[in-house]
Short mmCIF file of C-alpha atoms and ligand atoms in Angstrom, two decimals:
data_model
loop_
_atom_site.label_atom_id
_atom_site.label_comp_id
_atom_site.label_asym_id
_atom_site.label_seq_id
_atom_site.Cartn_x
_atom_site.Cartn_y
_atom_site.Cartn_z
CA MET U 1 66.63 116.62 104.06
CA SER U 2 66.50 113.56 101.32
CA ALA U 3 68.76 110.92 100.76
CA SER U 4 68.32 110.10 96.99
CA THR U 5 70.30 107.35 96.87
CA ALA U 6 69.70 103.10 97.69
CA ASN U 7 71.97 102.29 100.02
CA PRO U 8 70.58 101.91 103.12
CA PRO U 9 71.69 105.67 105.74
CA VAL U 10 74.65 104.76 108.08
CA THR U 11 74.80 106.85 111.48
CA VAL U 12 77.14 109.13 112.75
CA ALA U 13 77.83 110.78 115.58
CA VAL U 14 80.30 113.91 116.29
CA SER U 15 80.36 115.38 119.04
CA GLY U 16 81.40 119.67 119.63
CA GLY U 17 79.44 120.28 117.05
CA ALA U 18 79.19 123.90 117.38
CA GLY U 19 82.77 124.27 117.22
CA GLN U 20 85.70 125.69 114.68
CA ILE U 21 86.47 122.11 113.53
CA ALA U 22 82.51 120.69 113.26
CA TYR U 23 81.60 123.69 111.46
CA GLN U 24 83.84 122.67 109.01
CA LEU U 25 83.58 118.67 109.11
CA LEU U 26 79.90 118.50 109.60
CA PHE U 27 79.51 119.95 105.91
CA ARG U 28 82.57 117.80 104.65
CA ILE U 29 80.11 115.10 105.58
CA ALA U 30 77.76 115.32 104.66
CA ALA U 31 79.06 116.58 101.34
CA GLY U 32 79.57 112.95 101.10
CA ASP U 33 83.02 113.69 101.28
CA MET U 34 84.05 110.89 104.37
CA LEU U 35 81.95 107.27 103.57
CA GLY U 36 81.57 108.69 100.06
CA PRO U 37 79.72 109.95 96.53
CA ASP U 38 77.00 106.93 97.52
CA GLN U 39 76.38 106.60 101.10
CA PRO U 40 73.28 108.55 102.98
CA VAL U 41 74.45 109.97 106.80
CA ARG U 42 72.17 110.15 109.63
CA LEU U 43 73.80 112.84 111.56
CA ARG U 44 73.99 112.66 115.60
CA ILE U 45 74.96 115.92 117.16
CA LEU U 46 75.90 116.09 120.98
CA GLU U 47 77.35 119.55 122.33
CA ILE U 48 77.27 121.26 125.99
CA PRO U 49 73.48 122.30 127.06
CA ASP U 50 74.70 125.72 126.90
CA ALA U 51 76.14 125.55 123.20
CA LEU U 52 72.82 123.81 121.55
CA PRO U 53 71.59 127.41 120.40
CA ALA U 54 74.70 128.38 118.42
CA LEU U 55 74.37 124.22 117.52
CA GLU U 56 70.89 124.52 116.58
CA GLY U 57 71.83 127.79 113.61
CA VAL U 58 74.66 125.30 112.01
CA VAL U 59 71.82 122.58 111.78
CA MET U 60 69.51 125.25 109.74
CA GLU U 61 73.34 125.56 107.71
CA LEU U 62 73.29 122.10 107.46
CA GLN U 63 69.74 122.04 106.01
CA ASP U 64 69.55 124.92 103.31
CA ALA U 65 72.28 123.87 102.26
CA ALA U 66 70.14 121.13 100.46
CA PHE U 67 72.63 117.21 100.48
CA PRO U 68 71.27 115.47 98.45
CA LEU U 69 73.38 112.57 100.72
CA LEU U 70 71.70 114.24 104.47
CA ALA U 71 69.30 111.45 105.71
CA SER U 72 68.78 113.39 109.06
CA VAL U 73 70.23 115.28 111.85
CA ASP U 74 69.44 115.89 115.11
CA THR U 75 70.81 117.02 118.24
CA THR U 76 71.07 116.66 121.91
CA ALA U 77 73.04 116.85 124.87
CA ASP U 78 72.99 113.76 126.07
CA ALA U 79 75.69 111.63 125.09
CA PRO U 80 73.59 108.34 125.09
CA VAL U 81 71.51 109.66 122.53
CA ALA U 82 74.07 110.78 120.62
CA PHE U 83 75.82 107.18 119.37
CA GLU U 84 72.68 104.92 119.68
CA GLY U 85 73.13 103.05 117.06
CA ALA U 86 75.03 105.20 115.92
CA ASP U 87 78.37 103.41 113.11
CA HIS U 88 80.96 106.03 113.69
CA ALA U 89 82.06 108.41 116.91
CA LEU U 90 84.29 111.32 115.92
CA LEU U 91 84.64 112.93 119.50
CA VAL U 92 85.66 116.13 118.59
CA GLY U 93 84.31 118.17 121.44
CA ALA U 94 85.95 119.49 123.64
CA ARG U 95 88.80 122.47 125.15
CA PRO U 96 90.98 123.70 123.39
CA ARG U 97 94.92 124.32 123.56
CA GLY U 98 95.37 128.37 123.77
CA LYS U 99 98.16 129.95 123.42
CA GLY U 100 100.99 128.52 125.96
CA MET U 101 99.55 125.43 126.41
CA GLU U 102 100.55 122.26 126.37
CA ARG U 103 98.57 119.55 125.62
CA SER U 104 98.83 117.26 128.49
CA ASP U 105 97.71 121.04 130.49
CA LEU U 106 94.02 119.92 129.01
CA LEU U 107 94.71 115.74 130.01
CA ALA U 108 92.80 116.29 133.27
CA ALA U 109 89.71 119.61 131.78
CA ASN U 110 89.38 116.77 128.87
CA GLY U 111 89.85 113.29 130.32
CA ALA U 112 86.04 113.17 132.43
CA ILE U 113 84.27 114.11 128.61
CA PHE U 114 86.34 110.83 127.12
CA GLN U 115 85.06 108.71 130.43
CA ALA U 116 81.78 108.89 129.83
CA GLN U 117 81.71 109.59 125.91
CA GLY U 118 82.89 105.68 126.40
CA ARG U 119 80.61 104.11 128.47
CA ALA U 120 77.78 105.95 126.28
CA ILE U 121 79.55 104.20 123.06
CA GLN U 122 79.93 100.55 124.86
CA ALA U 123 76.19 100.86 126.14
CA ARG U 124 75.02 101.88 122.86
CA ALA U 125 76.28 102.39 120.08
CA SER U 126 76.06 99.21 117.24
CA ASP U 127 78.60 96.51 116.02
CA ARG U 128 79.96 98.36 114.04
CA ILE U 129 81.15 101.49 116.02
CA ARG U 130 84.35 103.05 114.86
CA ILE U 131 85.94 105.13 117.11
CA THR U 132 87.92 108.51 116.30
CA VAL U 133 89.56 110.97 119.10
CA THR U 134 90.27 114.26 117.42
CA GLY U 135 90.01 115.89 121.05
CA ASN U 136 93.02 116.51 122.17
CA PRO U 137 95.01 115.23 124.57
CA ALA U 138 93.80 112.36 121.17
CA ASN U 139 95.81 110.00 121.85
CA THR U 140 95.21 109.64 125.41
CA ASN U 141 91.75 110.55 125.15
CA ALA U 142 91.20 107.48 122.67
CA LEU U 143 92.57 105.69 125.75
CA ILE U 144 90.23 106.66 128.03
CA ALA U 145 87.70 105.96 126.47
CA ALA U 146 88.61 102.22 125.32
CA ALA U 147 89.07 101.59 129.21
CA ALA U 148 85.59 102.71 129.36
CA ALA U 149 84.07 100.95 127.05
CA PRO U 150 85.99 97.17 127.25
CA ASP U 151 83.20 95.77 125.53
CA ILE U 152 83.51 96.66 122.35
CA PRO U 153 87.10 95.71 119.68
CA ARG U 154 90.89 97.63 120.63
CA GLU U 155 90.84 98.02 117.11
CA ARG U 156 87.83 100.05 116.86
CA PHE U 157 89.53 102.89 118.89
CA SER U 158 91.39 105.82 117.14
CA ALA U 159 93.01 109.15 117.71
CA LEU U 160 93.84 111.75 114.40
CA THR U 161 97.76 112.15 113.75
CA ARG U 162 96.65 112.09 110.08
CA LEU U 163 96.51 115.87 110.13
CA ASP U 164 100.18 115.76 111.35
CA HIS U 165 101.04 113.42 108.26
CA ASN U 166 99.43 115.74 105.64
CA ARG U 167 100.79 118.15 107.34
CA ALA U 168 104.44 116.08 106.89
CA VAL U 169 103.14 115.18 103.71
CA ALA U 170 103.25 118.73 102.19
CA GLN U 171 106.07 120.45 103.71
CA LEU U 172 107.67 117.16 101.86
CA ALA U 173 106.23 118.33 98.55
CA ALA U 174 107.13 121.80 98.62
CA LYS U 175 111.07 120.70 99.14
CA THR U 176 110.90 118.14 96.42
CA ARG U 177 109.29 120.71 93.93
CA ALA U 178 107.09 117.77 93.45
CA ALA U 179 102.66 117.32 94.28
CA VAL U 180 101.30 116.05 96.75
CA GLY U 181 99.71 113.11 95.21
CA ASP U 182 103.01 111.77 93.68
CA ILE U 183 104.70 111.57 98.56
CA ARG U 184 103.99 107.76 99.23
CA ARG U 185 105.01 106.39 102.26
CA MET U 186 104.78 109.26 104.51
CA ILE U 187 105.10 108.05 108.58
CA VAL U 188 104.44 109.76 111.63
CA TRP U 189 104.86 107.97 115.12
CA GLY U 190 103.93 108.00 118.63
CA ASN U 191 101.50 110.87 120.26
CA HIS U 192 100.37 114.22 118.97
CA SER U 193 102.08 116.24 120.18
CA THR U 194 105.38 117.84 120.00
CA THR U 195 106.70 114.37 120.18
CA GLN U 196 106.07 112.87 118.08
CA VAL U 197 108.23 111.81 115.25
CA PRO U 198 107.84 112.73 111.64
CA ASP U 199 110.09 109.86 108.69
CA LEU U 200 110.55 110.90 105.33
CA THR U 201 112.53 107.09 105.14
CA HIS U 202 110.24 104.87 103.56
CA ALA U 203 108.91 108.01 101.80
CA LEU U 204 108.81 107.86 98.04
CA VAL U 205 108.38 111.13 95.85
CA ALA U 206 107.12 109.58 92.21
CA GLY U 207 108.67 106.65 93.08
CA GLU U 208 112.07 107.97 93.95
CA PRO U 209 113.04 107.17 97.93
CA ALA U 210 112.88 110.80 99.97
CA THR U 211 116.19 110.58 101.01
CA GLU U 212 117.89 110.46 98.26
CA LEU U 213 116.52 113.55 97.07
CA VAL U 214 116.70 115.89 100.64
CA GLU U 215 119.67 116.48 103.32
CA ARG U 216 119.64 114.81 105.99
CA GLY U 217 120.46 118.32 107.79
CA TRP U 218 116.11 119.31 106.49
CA VAL U 219 115.03 116.32 108.02
CA ARG U 220 116.65 117.13 111.76
CA ASP U 221 116.34 120.68 111.42
CA GLU U 222 113.76 122.11 109.90
CA PHE U 223 111.32 119.01 108.02
CA VAL U 224 110.55 117.31 112.11
CA PRO U 225 110.18 120.83 114.03
CA THR U 226 107.91 121.82 111.15
CA VAL U 227 105.29 119.46 111.03
CA ALA U 228 105.88 118.88 115.24
CA ASN U 229 104.73 122.29 116.04
CA ARG U 230 103.13 123.14 112.95
CA GLY U 231 100.26 123.77 115.39
CA ALA U 232 101.06 125.63 118.20
CA ALA U 233 102.65 128.13 115.25
CA VAL U 234 98.74 128.16 113.98
CA ILE U 235 97.43 129.15 117.38
CA ALA U 236 99.82 131.52 116.96
CA ALA U 237 99.65 133.14 113.53
CA ARG U 238 94.85 132.67 113.98
CA GLY U 239 94.51 133.01 117.63
CA ALA U 240 92.86 129.96 117.40
CA SER U 241 93.94 125.92 116.70
CA SER U 242 93.92 124.57 112.84
CA ALA U 243 90.06 123.58 112.26
CA ALA U 244 89.37 123.74 108.71
CA SER U 245 92.86 121.73 108.18
CA ALA U 246 91.90 119.35 111.10
CA ALA U 247 88.22 118.88 110.39
CA SER U 248 90.09 117.67 106.63
CA ALA U 249 92.28 115.60 108.26
CA THR U 250 89.10 113.57 109.98
CA VAL U 251 87.50 113.09 106.98
CA ASP U 252 90.55 111.84 105.98
CA HIS U 253 91.60 109.96 108.51
CA VAL U 254 87.83 107.61 108.45
CA ARG U 255 88.14 107.62 104.81
CA SER U 256 90.43 105.23 104.29
CA TRP U 257 89.90 103.21 107.35
CA ALA U 258 85.84 103.03 106.42
CA LEU U 259 86.62 102.80 102.52
CA GLY U 260 90.57 101.29 102.07
CA THR U 261 94.40 102.29 101.82
CA PRO U 262 95.36 103.37 97.67
CA GLU U 263 97.02 99.50 97.18
CA GLY U 264 101.64 100.38 97.46
CA ASP U 265 100.84 103.33 99.91
CA TRP U 266 99.65 103.58 104.10
CA THR U 267 98.71 106.61 106.23
CA SER U 268 99.18 107.33 109.46
CA MET U 269 96.57 106.76 112.13
CA SER U 270 97.24 106.47 116.47
CA VAL U 271 95.55 103.06 117.45
CA VAL U 272 95.82 100.20 120.66
CA SER U 273 99.72 99.30 120.55
CA ARG U 274 99.62 94.99 120.14
CA GLY U 275 103.52 95.81 121.21
CA ASP U 276 104.54 97.04 117.11
CA TYR U 277 107.88 98.79 116.98
CA GLY U 278 108.42 98.14 120.34
CA VAL U 279 105.97 100.81 121.24
CA PRO U 280 103.96 98.83 125.02
CA GLU U 281 101.01 97.44 124.16
CA GLY U 282 98.21 98.97 124.49
CA LEU U 283 99.30 102.65 124.56
CA VAL U 284 97.37 104.40 121.55
CA SER U 285 100.54 105.44 119.15
CA SER U 286 100.48 106.80 115.55
CA PHE U 287 101.97 104.35 113.26
CA PRO U 288 101.75 103.41 109.59
CA VAL U 289 98.42 101.27 108.67
CA THR U 290 96.93 99.96 105.50
CA ALA U 291 93.53 99.42 105.62
CA VAL U 292 90.37 97.53 104.10
CA GLY U 293 86.99 97.11 104.14
CA GLY U 294 87.19 99.12 107.16
CA ASP U 295 89.61 96.53 109.01
CA TRP U 296 93.11 98.20 110.08
CA SER U 297 96.90 96.82 109.86
CA VAL U 298 99.96 98.09 111.18
CA VAL U 299 102.26 98.24 108.22
CA GLU U 300 105.47 95.18 109.40
CA GLY U 301 108.36 95.09 109.42
CA LEU U 302 109.69 98.24 108.53
CA GLU U 303 113.61 99.36 109.70
CA LEU U 304 113.61 102.30 112.18
CA ASP U 305 116.23 104.54 111.34
CA ALA U 306 118.29 105.01 114.54
CA ASP U 307 117.58 108.84 115.41
CA VAL U 308 113.34 107.87 114.19
CA ALA U 309 113.53 105.13 117.18
CA ALA U 310 115.18 107.53 119.30
CA GLN U 311 112.57 110.33 118.63
CA LEU U 312 109.58 107.12 118.98
CA ARG U 313 111.54 105.90 122.33
CA ALA U 314 110.95 109.64 123.55
CA SER U 315 107.14 109.64 122.42
CA VAL U 316 106.35 106.80 123.85
CA ALA U 317 107.36 108.36 127.28
CA GLU U 318 105.80 110.47 126.69
CA LEU U 319 102.84 108.56 126.08
CA GLU U 320 103.29 106.56 129.24
CA GLU U 321 103.67 109.71 131.71
CA GLU U 322 100.18 110.86 130.87
CA ARG U 323 98.34 107.51 130.57
CA ASP U 324 100.54 107.63 134.64
CA GLN U 325 98.56 111.02 134.91
CA VAL U 326 94.82 109.38 134.51
CA ARG U 327 95.19 106.90 135.10
CA ALA U 328 96.12 108.58 139.02
CA LEU U 329 93.15 111.10 137.93
CA GLY U 330 90.95 107.20 137.64
CA LEU U 331 90.34 107.49 134.16
CA LEU U 332 91.22 104.46 133.52
CA GLY U 333 89.49 102.42 135.32
P1 NAD Q 1 86.02 124.04 119.63
O1 NAD Q 1 86.28 124.78 121.38
O2 NAD Q 1 85.42 125.68 118.51
O3 NAD Q 1 84.43 123.42 119.64
C1 NAD Q 1 85.11 122.09 121.47
C2 NAD Q 1 83.22 121.95 121.08
O4 NAD Q 1 82.90 120.58 121.71
C3 NAD Q 1 83.39 123.59 121.99
O5 NAD Q 1 81.05 124.53 120.94
C4 NAD Q 1 82.18 123.14 122.87
O6 NAD Q 1 81.20 123.21 123.56
C5 NAD Q 1 82.05 121.11 122.82
N1 NAD Q 1 82.17 120.77 123.52
C6 NAD Q 1 83.30 120.41 125.10
N2 NAD Q 1 82.48 119.60 125.68
C7 NAD Q 1 81.42 118.61 125.46
C8 NAD Q 1 81.60 117.69 125.45
N3 NAD Q 1 80.94 117.26 126.93
N4 NAD Q 1 80.20 116.90 124.99
C9 NAD Q 1 80.07 117.68 124.15
N5 NAD Q 1 80.66 119.28 123.09
C10 NAD Q 1 81.59 119.19 124.01
O7 NAD Q 1 87.72 123.89 119.00
P2 NAD Q 1 88.06 123.24 117.77
O8 NAD Q 1 88.87 124.10 117.48
O9 NAD Q 1 86.28 122.67 117.42
O10 NAD Q 1 88.92 121.58 118.59
C11 NAD Q 1 88.29 120.46 119.31
C12 NAD Q 1 89.62 119.95 119.87
O11 NAD Q 1 89.67 119.89 117.91
C13 NAD Q 1 90.00 120.65 120.55
O12 NAD Q 1 89.98 119.83 121.66
C14 NAD Q 1 91.12 120.16 119.73
O13 NAD Q 1 92.63 120.97 120.75
C15 NAD Q 1 91.10 119.51 119.26
N6 NAD Q 1 92.64 119.04 117.71
C16 NAD Q 1 93.06 118.58 117.83
C17 NAD Q 1 93.90 117.96 116.40
C18 NAD Q 1 94.39 117.13 115.57
O14 NAD Q 1 94.60 116.96 115.19
N7 NAD Q 1 93.80 115.91 116.62
C19 NAD Q 1 93.76 119.39 115.46
C20 NAD Q 1 92.77 120.16 115.67
C21 NAD Q 1 91.99 120.76 116.76
C1 LMR Q 2 96.69 120.48 115.80
O1 LMR Q 2 97.67 119.34 115.54
O2 LMR Q 2 96.78 121.52 115.23
C2 LMR Q 2 96.19 121.24 116.76
O3 LMR Q 2 96.47 119.19 117.92
C3 LMR Q 2 96.39 121.74 117.99
C4 LMR Q 2 97.00 121.81 118.67
O4 LMR Q 2 96.80 122.13 120.06
O5 LMR Q 2 97.96 122.25 118.13
#
């Protein structure tokens, strides 16, 4: 493996490397889709000891793909080793939801993983570290990781709601027979769960307000439930949770954060609330954000439609319940 450009490599740590999402994600990162075509990467892949043999097969395949941007690949079952000097930490490794399970069922099972990884990131990562939690329940896992790493600025922690955002864009594009590239200013608010709030009231379709192109009844009865329940629909159909689209959304999330959002548009990203839009400070909630030079800002001053505001209150209530549950489990201290 050798990197062909002059930029120094960036270190990307990925947990859950032998899993379904990582099987797509690692290859997209190595191809330059996440950090750009001139940015070499060093991959550090974290797995549990039992999965290291399977991970070796993934490493062979990364090698066999001969990616010019892939400077090195290392594997480990030791979190502090994985996060040593890391610039990006993609926390994917966790137990996924099975048929009939709610994300909240995963809190206890997965919370401890994110506490240990938060501590390891604080102890070892680069001071440029940016953390993206994909493993579910993603928002509350990010809250746990942030609580375990109090010396890292809060704005460096994020959770993935880009998949929900992409799903919402795709549904609106299909409904209006537009190209996905013609949709701008979509929003997903709240938790990455069935209480999430896909919001097209500020969206534009080829420059026209979406609200003038679709009926309110469609938004309420089809758009919102389809997007919010898409994860369960994929599980029911595939017998396993979404993986390729989740990997693609993780790539999109980090690319937008690191390389910036396009002029005149924004994306949805779960970040630590500073009290924006009535979301209590400290909760990890999805917001519309713009990003420049590796820093994001919540889009300010949007007026919330009454339905959206009510749905957001319900999603925030769920985030508060999850926070209280993990606090009771001793995962926030
Ligand atoms: P998977 O079971 O195929 O892979 C998970 C991997 O994580 C496994 O290889 C497992 O050994 C590993 N792992 C478990 N504990 C670990 C630890 N402590 N350290 C390192 N690795 C560990 O699951 P998947 O399909 O890749 O999904 C991963 C996670 O992503 C799940 O929690 C899933 O629910 C979530 N997910 C989130 C979104 C989203 O939009 N936020 C979308 C899809 C899936
Ligand atoms: C998804 O949204 O596809 C994932 O979070 C999987 C799930 O559990 O819904």
